Amino acid sequence: MIKILVDRQEPNAEIIRSRQDFKGVLKSYEQQRKLFHNPWFFGVVGFSCLILSLLVLLPI
C-alpha cells in the first residue's frame, strides 16, 4: 500500500483514538434500522403497492 499525504501531517495515536467513536456509529446504525421496523413505513409501501397492482390488473 502506498501512502500519499500532501500538505498534511500523519495522525498520531491520540488523534486516531479520538476519531474512533464506535458508540456514535452504532447509535446512527440503530436509528437507520428503526425506519424499516416502523409500521408506518410498511403501511405506506404496502398501500402504494396494492394500489399499483390494482391499477395494472383492472381493465380501464
PDB file of N, CA, C and O in Angstrom:
ATOM      1  N   MET A   1       0.845  -1.172   0.000  1.00  0.00           N
ATOM      2  CA  MET A   1       0.000   0.000   0.000  1.00  0.00           C
ATOM      3  C   MET A   1       0.895   1.242   0.000  1.00  0.00           C
ATOM      4  O   MET A   1       1.887   1.300   0.711  1.00  0.00           O
ATOM      5  N   ILE A   2       0.503   2.220  -0.764  1.00  0.00           N
ATOM      6  CA  ILE A   2       1.275   3.448  -0.866  1.00  0.00           C
ATOM      7  C   ILE A   2       0.534   4.546  -0.118  1.00  0.00           C
ATOM      8  O   ILE A   2      -0.663   4.741  -0.324  1.00  0.00           O
ATOM      9  N   LYS A   3       1.236   5.235   0.759  1.00  0.00           N
ATOM     10  CA  LYS A   3       0.643   6.356   1.492  1.00  0.00           C
ATOM     11  C   LYS A   3       0.965   7.646   0.758  1.00  0.00           C
ATOM     12  O   LYS A   3       2.113   7.882   0.388  1.00  0.00           O
ATOM     13  N   ILE A   4      -0.059   8.444   0.532  1.00  0.00           N
ATOM     14  CA  ILE A   4       0.151   9.743  -0.084  1.00  0.00           C
ATOM     15  C   ILE A   4      -0.437  10.792   0.847  1.00  0.00           C
ATOM     16  O   ILE A   4      -1.648  10.859   1.037  1.00  0.00           O
ATOM     17  N   LEU A   5       0.411  11.584   1.451  1.00  0.00           N
ATOM     18  CA  LEU A   5      -0.016  12.662   2.328  1.00  0.00           C
ATOM     19  C   LEU A   5       0.546  13.961   1.757  1.00  0.00           C
ATOM     20  O   LEU A   5       1.754  14.192   1.781  1.00  0.00           O
ATOM     21  N   VAL A   6      -0.318  14.796   1.228  1.00  0.00           N
ATOM     22  CA  VAL A   6       0.111  16.053   0.638  1.00  0.00           C
ATOM     23  C   VAL A   6      -0.308  17.181   1.570  1.00  0.00           C
ATOM     24  O   VAL A   6      -1.497  17.348   1.850  1.00  0.00           O
ATOM     25  N   ASP A   7       0.649  17.953   2.036  1.00  0.00           N
ATOM     26  CA  ASP A   7       0.400  19.082   2.927  1.00  0.00           C
ATOM     27  C   ASP A   7      -0.420  18.677   4.152  1.00  0.00           C
ATOM     28  O   ASP A   7      -1.321  19.385   4.582  1.00  0.00           O
ATOM     29  N   ARG A   8      -0.135  17.525   4.690  1.00  0.00           N
ATOM     30  CA  ARG A   8      -0.888  17.033   5.842  1.00  0.00           C
ATOM     31  C   ARG A   8       0.047  16.230   6.734  1.00  0.00           C
ATOM     32  O   ARG A   8       0.828  15.414   6.244  1.00  0.00           O
ATOM     33  N   GLN A   9      -0.088  16.442   8.027  1.00  0.00           N
ATOM     34  CA  GLN A   9       0.736  15.672   8.951  1.00  0.00           C
ATOM     35  C   GLN A   9       0.116  14.302   9.169  1.00  0.00           C
ATOM     36  O   GLN A   9      -1.104  14.139   9.127  1.00  0.00           O
ATOM     37  N   GLU A  10       0.968  13.336   9.404  1.00  0.00           N
ATOM     38  CA  GLU A  10       0.472  11.998   9.680  1.00  0.00           C
ATOM     39  C   GLU A  10      -0.157  11.980  11.066  1.00  0.00           C
ATOM     40  O   GLU A  10       0.428  12.479  12.026  1.00  0.00           O
ATOM     41  N   PRO A  11      -1.366  11.423  11.204  1.00  0.00           N
ATOM     42  CA  PRO A  11      -2.031  11.437  12.506  1.00  0.00           C
ATOM     43  C   PRO A  11      -1.320  10.526  13.505  1.00  0.00           C
ATOM     44  O   PRO A  11      -0.843   9.454  13.167  1.00  0.00           O
ATOM     45  N   ASN A  12      -1.291  10.977  14.753  1.00  0.00           N
ATOM     46  CA  ASN A  12      -0.670  10.149  15.792  1.00  0.00           C
ATOM     47  C   ASN A  12      -1.740   9.298  16.465  1.00  0.00           C
ATOM     48  O   ASN A  12      -2.910   9.340  16.117  1.00  0.00           O
ATOM     49  N   ALA A  13      -1.342   8.518  17.435  1.00  0.00           N
ATOM     50  CA  ALA A  13      -2.247   7.565  18.075  1.00  0.00           C
ATOM     51  C   ALA A  13      -3.378   8.270  18.817  1.00  0.00           C
ATOM     52  O   ALA A  13      -4.514   7.783  18.843  1.00  0.00           O
ATOM     53  N   GLU A  14      -3.120   9.432  19.416  1.00  0.00           N
ATOM     54  CA  GLU A  14      -4.174  10.152  20.150  1.00  0.00           C
ATOM     55  C   GLU A  14      -5.265  10.656  19.211  1.00  0.00           C
ATOM     56  O   GLU A  14      -6.448  10.576  19.539  1.00  0.00           O
ATOM     57  N   ILE A  15      -4.878  11.161  18.067  1.00  0.00           N
ATOM     58  CA  ILE A  15      -5.864  11.646  17.102  1.00  0.00           C
ATOM     59  C   ILE A  15      -6.708  10.487  16.581  1.00  0.00           C
ATOM     60  O   ILE A  15      -7.931  10.599  16.437  1.00  0.00           O
ATOM     61  N   ILE A  16      -6.086   9.373  16.320  1.00  0.00           N
ATOM     62  CA  ILE A  16      -6.820   8.197  15.834  1.00  0.00           C
ATOM     63  C   ILE A  16      -7.807   7.723  16.888  1.00  0.00           C
ATOM     64  O   ILE A  16      -8.967   7.426  16.580  1.00  0.00           O
ATOM     65  N   ARG A  17      -7.384   7.664  18.155  1.00  0.00           N
ATOM     66  CA  ARG A  17      -8.291   7.237  19.235  1.00  0.00           C
ATOM     67  C   ARG A  17      -9.454   8.204  19.404  1.00  0.00           C
ATOM     68  O   ARG A  17     -10.576   7.789  19.678  1.00  0.00           O
ATOM     69  N   SER A  18      -9.206   9.492  19.220  1.00  0.00           N
ATOM     70  CA  SER A  18     -10.280  10.471  19.389  1.00  0.00           C
ATOM     71  C   SER A  18     -11.311  10.375  18.272  1.00  0.00           C
ATOM     72  O   SER A  18     -12.477  10.721  18.460  1.00  0.00           O
ATOM     73  N   ARG A  19     -10.907   9.900  17.107  1.00  0.00           N
ATOM     74  CA  ARG A  19     -11.838   9.785  15.974  1.00  0.00           C
ATOM     75  C   ARG A  19     -12.580   8.457  15.961  1.00  0.00           C
ATOM     76  O   ARG A  19     -13.510   8.287  15.172  1.00  0.00           O
ATOM     77  N   GLN A  20     -12.197   7.525  16.789  1.00  0.00           N
ATOM     78  CA  GLN A  20     -12.866   6.228  16.828  1.00  0.00           C
ATOM     79  C   GLN A  20     -14.061   6.301  17.776  1.00  0.00           C
ATOM     80  O   GLN A  20     -13.969   5.977  18.950  1.00  0.00           O
ATOM     81  N   ASP A  21     -15.183   6.702  17.253  1.00  0.00           N
ATOM     82  CA  ASP A  21     -16.401   6.860  18.042  1.00  0.00           C
ATOM     83  C   ASP A  21     -17.357   5.724  17.674  1.00  0.00           C
ATOM     84  O   ASP A  21     -18.275   5.896  16.883  1.00  0.00           O
ATOM     85  N   PHE A  22     -17.113   4.546  18.239  1.00  0.00           N
ATOM     86  CA  PHE A  22     -17.911   3.389  17.891  1.00  0.00           C
ATOM     87  C   PHE A  22     -19.330   3.495  18.439  1.00  0.00           C
ATOM     88  O   PHE A  22     -20.276   3.008  17.818  1.00  0.00           O
ATOM     89  N   LYS A  23     -19.497   4.137  19.579  1.00  0.00           N
ATOM     90  CA  LYS A  23     -20.843   4.311  20.132  1.00  0.00           C
ATOM     91  C   LYS A  23     -21.692   5.187  19.220  1.00  0.00           C
ATOM     92  O   LYS A  23     -22.870   4.919  19.009  1.00  0.00           O
ATOM     93  N   GLY A  24     -21.096   6.225  18.647  1.00  0.00           N
ATOM     94  CA  GLY A  24     -21.817   7.093  17.719  1.00  0.00           C
ATOM     95  C   GLY A  24     -22.200   6.367  16.444  1.00  0.00           C
ATOM     96  O   GLY A  24     -23.294   6.559  15.900  1.00  0.00           O
ATOM     97  N   VAL A  25     -21.303   5.511  15.957  1.00  0.00           N
ATOM     98  CA  VAL A  25     -21.589   4.739  14.748  1.00  0.00           C
ATOM     99  C   VAL A  25     -22.730   3.760  14.998  1.00  0.00           C
ATOM    100  O   VAL A  25     -23.655   3.632  14.194  1.00  0.00           O
ATOM    101  N   LEU A  26     -22.687   3.063  16.141  1.00  0.00           N
ATOM    102  CA  LEU A  26     -23.750   2.118  16.466  1.00  0.00           C
ATOM    103  C   LEU A  26     -25.085   2.826  16.677  1.00  0.00           C
ATOM    104  O   LEU A  26     -26.136   2.314  16.292  1.00  0.00           O
ATOM    105  N   LYS A  27     -25.049   4.009  17.273  1.00  0.00           N
ATOM    106  CA  LYS A  27     -26.276   4.765  17.501  1.00  0.00           C
ATOM    107  C   LYS A  27     -26.914   5.173  16.169  1.00  0.00           C
ATOM    108  O   LYS A  27     -28.118   5.031  15.985  1.00  0.00           O
ATOM    109  N   SER A  28     -26.129   5.639  15.214  1.00  0.00           N
ATOM    110  CA  SER A  28     -26.677   6.034  13.924  1.00  0.00           C
ATOM    111  C   SER A  28     -27.179   4.821  13.149  1.00  0.00           C
ATOM    112  O   SER A  28     -28.172   4.894  12.435  1.00  0.00           O
ATOM    113  N   TYR A  29     -26.514   3.677  13.314  1.00  0.00           N
ATOM    114  CA  TYR A  29     -26.957   2.453  12.657  1.00  0.00           C
ATOM    115  C   TYR A  29     -28.314   2.008  13.200  1.00  0.00           C
ATOM    116  O   TYR A  29     -29.199   1.616  12.448  1.00  0.00           O
ATOM    117  N   GLU A  30     -28.485   2.093  14.508  1.00  0.00           N
ATOM    118  CA  GLU A  30     -29.764   1.713  15.115  1.00  0.00           C
ATOM    119  C   GLU A  30     -30.879   2.649  14.662  1.00  0.00           C
ATOM    120  O   GLU A  30     -32.014   2.226  14.457  1.00  0.00           O
ATOM    121  N   GLN A  31     -30.575   3.943  14.518  1.00  0.00           N
ATOM    122  CA  GLN A  31     -31.597   4.889  14.059  1.00  0.00           C
ATOM    123  C   GLN A  31     -32.016   4.578  12.626  1.00  0.00           C
ATOM    124  O   GLN A  31     -33.179   4.711  12.276  1.00  0.00           O
ATOM    125  N   GLN A  32     -31.099   4.136  11.781  1.00  0.00           N
ATOM    126  CA  GLN A  32     -31.434   3.787  10.409  1.00  0.00           C
ATOM    127  C   GLN A  32     -32.285   2.525  10.368  1.00  0.00           C
ATOM    128  O   GLN A  32     -33.188   2.413   9.550  1.00  0.00           O
ATOM    129  N   ARG A  33     -32.009   1.574  11.241  1.00  0.00           N
ATOM    130  CA  ARG A  33     -32.776   0.326  11.260  1.00  0.00           C
ATOM    131  C   ARG A  33     -34.204   0.553  11.753  1.00  0.00           C
ATOM    132  O   ARG A  33     -35.110  -0.173  11.373  1.00  0.00           O
ATOM    133  N   LYS A  34     -34.410   1.551  12.610  1.00  0.00           N
ATOM    134  CA  LYS A  34     -35.739   1.806  13.153  1.00  0.00           C
ATOM    135  C   LYS A  34     -36.718   2.220  12.068  1.00  0.00           C
ATOM    136  O   LYS A  34     -37.917   2.006  12.201  1.00  0.00           O
ATOM    137  N   LEU A  35     -36.239   2.818  10.982  1.00  0.00           N
ATOM    138  CA  LEU A  35     -37.118   3.222   9.892  1.00  0.00           C
ATOM    139  C   LEU A  35     -37.833   2.017   9.311  1.00  0.00           C
ATOM    140  O   LEU A  35     -39.035   2.061   9.044  1.00  0.00           O
ATOM    141  N   PHE A  36     -37.122   0.910   9.117  1.00  0.00           N
ATOM    142  CA  PHE A  36     -37.714  -0.262   8.495  1.00  0.00           C
ATOM    143  C   PHE A  36     -38.571  -1.074   9.460  1.00  0.00           C
ATOM    144  O   PHE A  36     -39.374  -1.877   9.029  1.00  0.00           O
ATOM    145  N   HIS A  37     -38.419  -0.852  10.759  1.00  0.00           N
ATOM    146  CA  HIS A  37     -39.251  -1.540  11.733  1.00  0.00           C
ATOM    147  C   HIS A  37     -40.503  -0.727  12.071  1.00  0.00           C
ATOM    148  O   HIS A  37     -41.332  -1.179  12.842  1.00  0.00           O
ATOM    149  N   ASN A  38     -40.603   0.442  11.504  1.00  0.00           N
ATOM    150  CA  ASN A  38     -41.747   1.306  11.757  1.00  0.00           C
ATOM    151  C   ASN A  38     -42.947   0.805  10.949  1.00  0.00           C
ATOM    152  O   ASN A  38     -42.853   0.639   9.733  1.00  0.00           O
ATOM    153  N   PRO A  39     -44.113   0.559  11.576  1.00  0.00           N
ATOM    154  CA  PRO A  39     -45.266   0.072  10.822  1.00  0.00           C
ATOM    155  C   PRO A  39     -45.778   1.072   9.796  1.00  0.00           C
ATOM    156  O   PRO A  39     -46.363   0.693   8.789  1.00  0.00           O
ATOM    157  N   TRP A  40     -45.545   2.355  10.013  1.00  0.00           N
ATOM    158  CA  TRP A  40     -45.988   3.355   9.035  1.00  0.00           C
ATOM    159  C   TRP A  40     -45.229   3.199   7.725  1.00  0.00           C
ATOM    160  O   TRP A  40     -45.781   3.415   6.652  1.00  0.00           O
ATOM    161  N   PHE A  41     -43.966   2.822   7.788  1.00  0.00           N
ATOM    162  CA  PHE A  41     -43.181   2.626   6.564  1.00  0.00           C
ATOM    163  C   PHE A  41     -43.778   1.505   5.728  1.00  0.00           C
ATOM    164  O   PHE A  41     -44.018   1.663   4.537  1.00  0.00           O
ATOM    165  N   PHE A  42     -44.052   0.382   6.352  1.00  0.00           N
ATOM    166  CA  PHE A  42     -44.601  -0.741   5.605  1.00  0.00           C
ATOM    167  C   PHE A  42     -46.046  -0.478   5.203  1.00  0.00           C
ATOM    168  O   PHE A  42     -46.502  -0.973   4.185  1.00  0.00           O
ATOM    169  N   GLY A  43     -46.777   0.301   5.990  1.00  0.00           N
ATOM    170  CA  GLY A  43     -48.143   0.635   5.614  1.00  0.00           C
ATOM    171  C   GLY A  43     -48.187   1.464   4.346  1.00  0.00           C
ATOM    172  O   GLY A  43     -48.972   1.193   3.436  1.00  0.00           O
ATOM    173  N   VAL A  44     -47.339   2.454   4.244  1.00  0.00           N
ATOM    174  CA  VAL A  44     -47.306   3.308   3.060  1.00  0.00           C
ATOM    175  C   VAL A  44     -46.812   2.527   1.857  1.00  0.00           C
ATOM    176  O   VAL A  44     -47.390   2.612   0.769  1.00  0.00           O
ATOM    177  N   VAL A  45     -45.762   1.747   2.025  1.00  0.00           N
ATOM    178  CA  VAL A  45     -45.223   0.961   0.918  1.00  0.00           C
ATOM    179  C   VAL A  45     -46.234  -0.097   0.488  1.00  0.00           C
ATOM    180  O   VAL A  45     -46.477  -0.292  -0.703  1.00  0.00           O
ATOM    181  N   GLY A  46     -46.824  -0.773   1.451  1.00  0.00           N
ATOM    182  CA  GLY A  46     -47.821  -1.800   1.122  1.00  0.00           C
ATOM    183  C   GLY A  46     -49.036  -1.218   0.438  1.00  0.00           C
ATOM    184  O   GLY A  46     -49.552  -1.785  -0.529  1.00  0.00           O
ATOM    185  N   PHE A  47     -49.497  -0.077   0.917  1.00  0.00           N
ATOM    186  CA  PHE A  47     -50.662   0.566   0.315  1.00  0.00           C
ATOM    187  C   PHE A  47     -50.368   0.997  -1.124  1.00  0.00           C
ATOM    188  O   PHE A  47     -51.187   0.783  -2.020  1.00  0.00           O
ATOM    189  N   SER A  48     -49.209   1.569  -1.359  1.00  0.00           N
ATOM    190  CA  SER A  48     -48.867   2.009  -2.716  1.00  0.00           C
ATOM    191  C   SER A  48     -48.702   0.810  -3.649  1.00  0.00           C
ATOM    192  O   SER A  48     -49.109   0.875  -4.809  1.00  0.00           O
ATOM    193  N   CYS A  49     -48.141  -0.290  -3.164  1.00  0.00           N
ATOM    194  CA  CYS A  49     -48.020  -1.497  -3.999  1.00  0.00           C
ATOM    195  C   CYS A  49     -49.391  -2.072  -4.315  1.00  0.00           C
ATOM    196  O   CYS A  49     -49.634  -2.542  -5.426  1.00  0.00           O
ATOM    197  N   LEU A  50     -50.285  -2.042  -3.347  1.00  0.00           N
ATOM    198  CA  LEU A  50     -51.642  -2.537  -3.574  1.00  0.00           C
ATOM    199  C   LEU A  50     -52.355  -1.694  -4.621  1.00  0.00           C
ATOM    200  O   LEU A  50     -52.980  -2.228  -5.548  1.00  0.00           O
ATOM    201  N   ILE A  51     -52.265  -0.392  -4.525  1.00  0.00           N
ATOM    202  CA  ILE A  51     -52.904   0.495  -5.499  1.00  0.00           C
ATOM    203  C   ILE A  51     -52.302   0.284  -6.889  1.00  0.00           C
ATOM    204  O   ILE A  51     -53.035   0.201  -7.883  1.00  0.00           O
ATOM    205  N   LEU A  52     -50.981   0.183  -6.979  1.00  0.00           N
ATOM    206  CA  LEU A  52     -50.340  -0.026  -8.281  1.00  0.00           C
ATOM    207  C   LEU A  52     -50.739  -1.363  -8.891  1.00  0.00           C
ATOM    208  O   LEU A  52     -50.991  -1.451 -10.101  1.00  0.00           O
ATOM    209  N   SER A  53     -50.808  -2.399  -8.081  1.00  0.00           N
ATOM    210  CA  SER A  53     -51.201  -3.706  -8.627  1.00  0.00           C
ATOM    211  C   SER A  53     -52.659  -3.694  -9.078  1.00  0.00           C
ATOM    212  O   SER A  53     -53.002  -4.302 -10.088  1.00  0.00           O
ATOM    213  N   LEU A  54     -53.519  -2.992  -8.357  1.00  0.00           N
ATOM    214  CA  LEU A  54     -54.914  -2.889  -8.788  1.00  0.00           C
ATOM    215  C   LEU A  54     -55.028  -2.097 -10.077  1.00  0.00           C
ATOM    216  O   LEU A  54     -55.838  -2.444 -10.954  1.00  0.00           O
ATOM    217  N   LEU A  55     -54.266  -1.064 -10.232  1.00  0.00           N
ATOM    218  CA  LEU A  55     -54.303  -0.263 -11.446  1.00  0.00           C
ATOM    219  C   LEU A  55     -53.799  -1.049 -12.649  1.00  0.00           C
ATOM    220  O   LEU A  55     -54.308  -0.902 -13.768  1.00  0.00           O
ATOM    221  N   VAL A  56     -52.827  -1.916 -12.431  1.00  0.00           N
ATOM    222  CA  VAL A  56     -52.286  -2.712 -13.526  1.00  0.00           C
ATOM    223  C   VAL A  56     -53.230  -3.845 -13.882  1.00  0.00           C
ATOM    224  O   VAL A  56     -53.443  -4.153 -15.056  1.00  0.00           O
ATOM    225  N   LEU A  57     -53.837  -4.485 -12.902  1.00  0.00           N
ATOM    226  CA  LEU A  57     -54.662  -5.667 -13.154  1.00  0.00           C
ATOM    227  C   LEU A  57     -56.080  -5.339 -13.627  1.00  0.00           C
ATOM    228  O   LEU A  57     -56.667  -6.115 -14.387  1.00  0.00           O
ATOM    229  N   LEU A  58     -56.630  -4.246 -13.174  1.00  0.00           N
ATOM    230  CA  LEU A  58     -58.002  -3.910 -13.550  1.00  0.00           C
ATOM    231  C   LEU A  58     -58.058  -3.274 -14.932  1.00  0.00           C
ATOM    232  O   LEU A  58     -57.283  -2.400 -15.251  1.00  0.00           O
ATOM    233  N   PRO A  59     -58.973  -3.749 -15.772  1.00  0.00           N
ATOM    234  CA  PRO A  59     -59.112  -3.114 -17.093  1.00  0.00           C
ATOM    235  C   PRO A  59     -59.800  -1.760 -16.936  1.00  0.00           C
ATOM    236  O   PRO A  59     -60.720  -1.590 -16.148  1.00  0.00           O
ATOM    237  N   ILE A  60     -59.322  -0.827 -17.688  1.00  0.00           N
ATOM    238  CA  ILE A  60     -59.901   0.524 -17.601  1.00  0.00           C
ATOM    239  C   ILE A  60     -60.826   0.760 -18.760  1.00  0.00           C
ATOM    240  O   ILE A  60     -60.696   0.388 -19.845  1.00  0.00           O
TER     241      ILE A  60
END
